[in-house]
C-alpha angles and dihedrals in degrees: 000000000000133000100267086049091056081038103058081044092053111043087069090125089051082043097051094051103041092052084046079067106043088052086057100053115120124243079247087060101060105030077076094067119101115279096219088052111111109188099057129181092252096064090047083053094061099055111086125236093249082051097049105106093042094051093051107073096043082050092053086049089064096049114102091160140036111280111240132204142181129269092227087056089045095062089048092055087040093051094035088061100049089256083140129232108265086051095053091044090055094045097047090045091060095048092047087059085037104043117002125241095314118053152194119255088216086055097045092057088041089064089037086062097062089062083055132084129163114187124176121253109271120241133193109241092221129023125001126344111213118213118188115201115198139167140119118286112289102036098108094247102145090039079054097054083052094061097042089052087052104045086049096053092050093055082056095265127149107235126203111187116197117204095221098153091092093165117053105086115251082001081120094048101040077052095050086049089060100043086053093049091044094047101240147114126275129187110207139170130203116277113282098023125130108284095204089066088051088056085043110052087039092058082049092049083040095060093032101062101027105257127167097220152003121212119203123215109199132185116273107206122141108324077222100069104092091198091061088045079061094049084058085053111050087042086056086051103045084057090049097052086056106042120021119247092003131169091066090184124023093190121191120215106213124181104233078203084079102060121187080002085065088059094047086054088053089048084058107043099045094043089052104027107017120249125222102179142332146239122206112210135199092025086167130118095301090065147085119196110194088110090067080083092057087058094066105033085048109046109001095239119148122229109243102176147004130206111210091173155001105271116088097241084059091099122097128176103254126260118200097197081044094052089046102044085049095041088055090030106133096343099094 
């Protein structure tokens, strides 16, 4: 099962309020439609939320033409789904000059993708590749490190984890679980030590033994305590001192559970730390994704992965015409 079949699982939140929309559009409304248009909002309207999926395929059948839909019912579905207010105005803004008031869904995703970017994660070509995970509590960071060290050993990479989250209590040992169950090394201090030691001594262990990379786990306290964005830092700079250029990737884990809050967490991060990509996390029936366009349009930062699940193989590299496709997917 690929990413655009868990997503299509998992944006069930996004799928139930945007239909919560479509059921409420007027018969003006769709009297605008084209005429020529087959698959009509009406008819999306009558399948049920639990029908969805199986409607979808008979209704594409019966598409000769590409669906439409109005820019006021646009909004709703952008808004419904977290996508935030400046964003939809922009977007709508462009179609309106595009389009007119009623618009084409290949269109509409057309204009989505470009609040959307995916980039591999970025390797050194010779010695460890040092990879920095931050984000508040909750987030999933360290179950996400999980998954990362995971889906690297199985490409036939040497991975190095680094317990540098030395203040949540049992966050080492939930770490050192994982690096036992995954089957690789971990470098740990006791609670309460100087992360920045942790990162250092694990890039040292890293070089020393030839690893590939080396994944670094950090505190995730409150993203408004300046002294814990210095920690970061000086975590960031004690890496920096023992291998050049490194981090190679500073990832922030972010709750898709948080929405437009989630956003507010990446303004803050990047501005004090330095981002270099994201990973949204818990993507299951409790979220709405519609923030994940903020991210782009905001701050720039490409979505490198996304967990769908608990399990660590739930983590799959992003895919901006996957994410689309899943977030329109039987509702129009």
């Amino acid at each position: 099962m690929g990413m655009f079949d868990f997503l299509k699982k998992a944006l069930k939140k996004t799928k139930k309020a945007i239909k919560e929309v479509v059921d409420s559009v007027s018969g003006e409304e769709l009297e605008e439609l084209d005429e020529g248009t087959e698959v009509t909002a009406q008819e999306v309207a009558k399948a049920s939320a639990d029908s969805i999926t199986k409607s979808q395929s008979k209704l594409k059948k019966k598409s000769k033409r590409d669906p439409k839909i109005t820019l006021e019912t646009l909004e709703e579905i952008l808004l419904s789904s977290d996508a935030g207010l400046e964003l939809t105005e922009e977007i709508l803004e462009r179609l309106e000059e595009e389009e007119g008031d009623v618009v084409r869904l290949s269109k509409v995703k057309e204009v989505l993708k470009n609040y959307l970017v995916f980039e591999p994660l970025n390797f050194r070509r010779s010695g460890p590749s040092v990879f920095m995970f931050i984000g508040v509590n909750g987030s999933g960071k360290t179950t996400t490190i999980a998954k990362v060290s995971k889906r690297l050993k199985d490409e036939g990479r040497k991975v190095l984890l680094a317990a540098g989250d030395t203040f949540r209590a049992a966050a080492i040992e939930q770490l050192e679980w994982w690096a036992k169950k995954i089957g690789v090394d971990i470098v740990k201090h006791q609670q309460g030590s100087d992360a920045a030691a942790v990162a250092y001594d694990a890039v040292e262990a890293a070089v020393a033994r030839g690893v590939d990379v080396v994944l670094v786990d950090t505190a995730g306290r409150l993203h408004n305590k300046m002294q814990l964005m210095e920690e970061l830092l000086k975590v960031k700079r004690v890496i920096g001192k023992k291998v050049l250029d490194e981090p190679r990737e500073i990832l922030l884990v972010l709750d898709a559970n948080n929405g437009q809050n989630a956003v507010v967490q990446a303004e803050k991060f990047s501005r004090e730390v330095g981002t270099t990509g994201v990973i949204v996390t818990k993507l299951d029936s409790s979220a709405k994704a519609g923030f994940v366009f903020s991210i782009y349009k905001k701050l720039g930062l490409p979505v490198k992965f996304i967990g769908v699940g608990e399990k660590v193989e739930d983590l799959y590299e992003f895919s901006p015409d996957e994410f689309i496709d899943a977030f329109f997917d039987g509702l129009v």
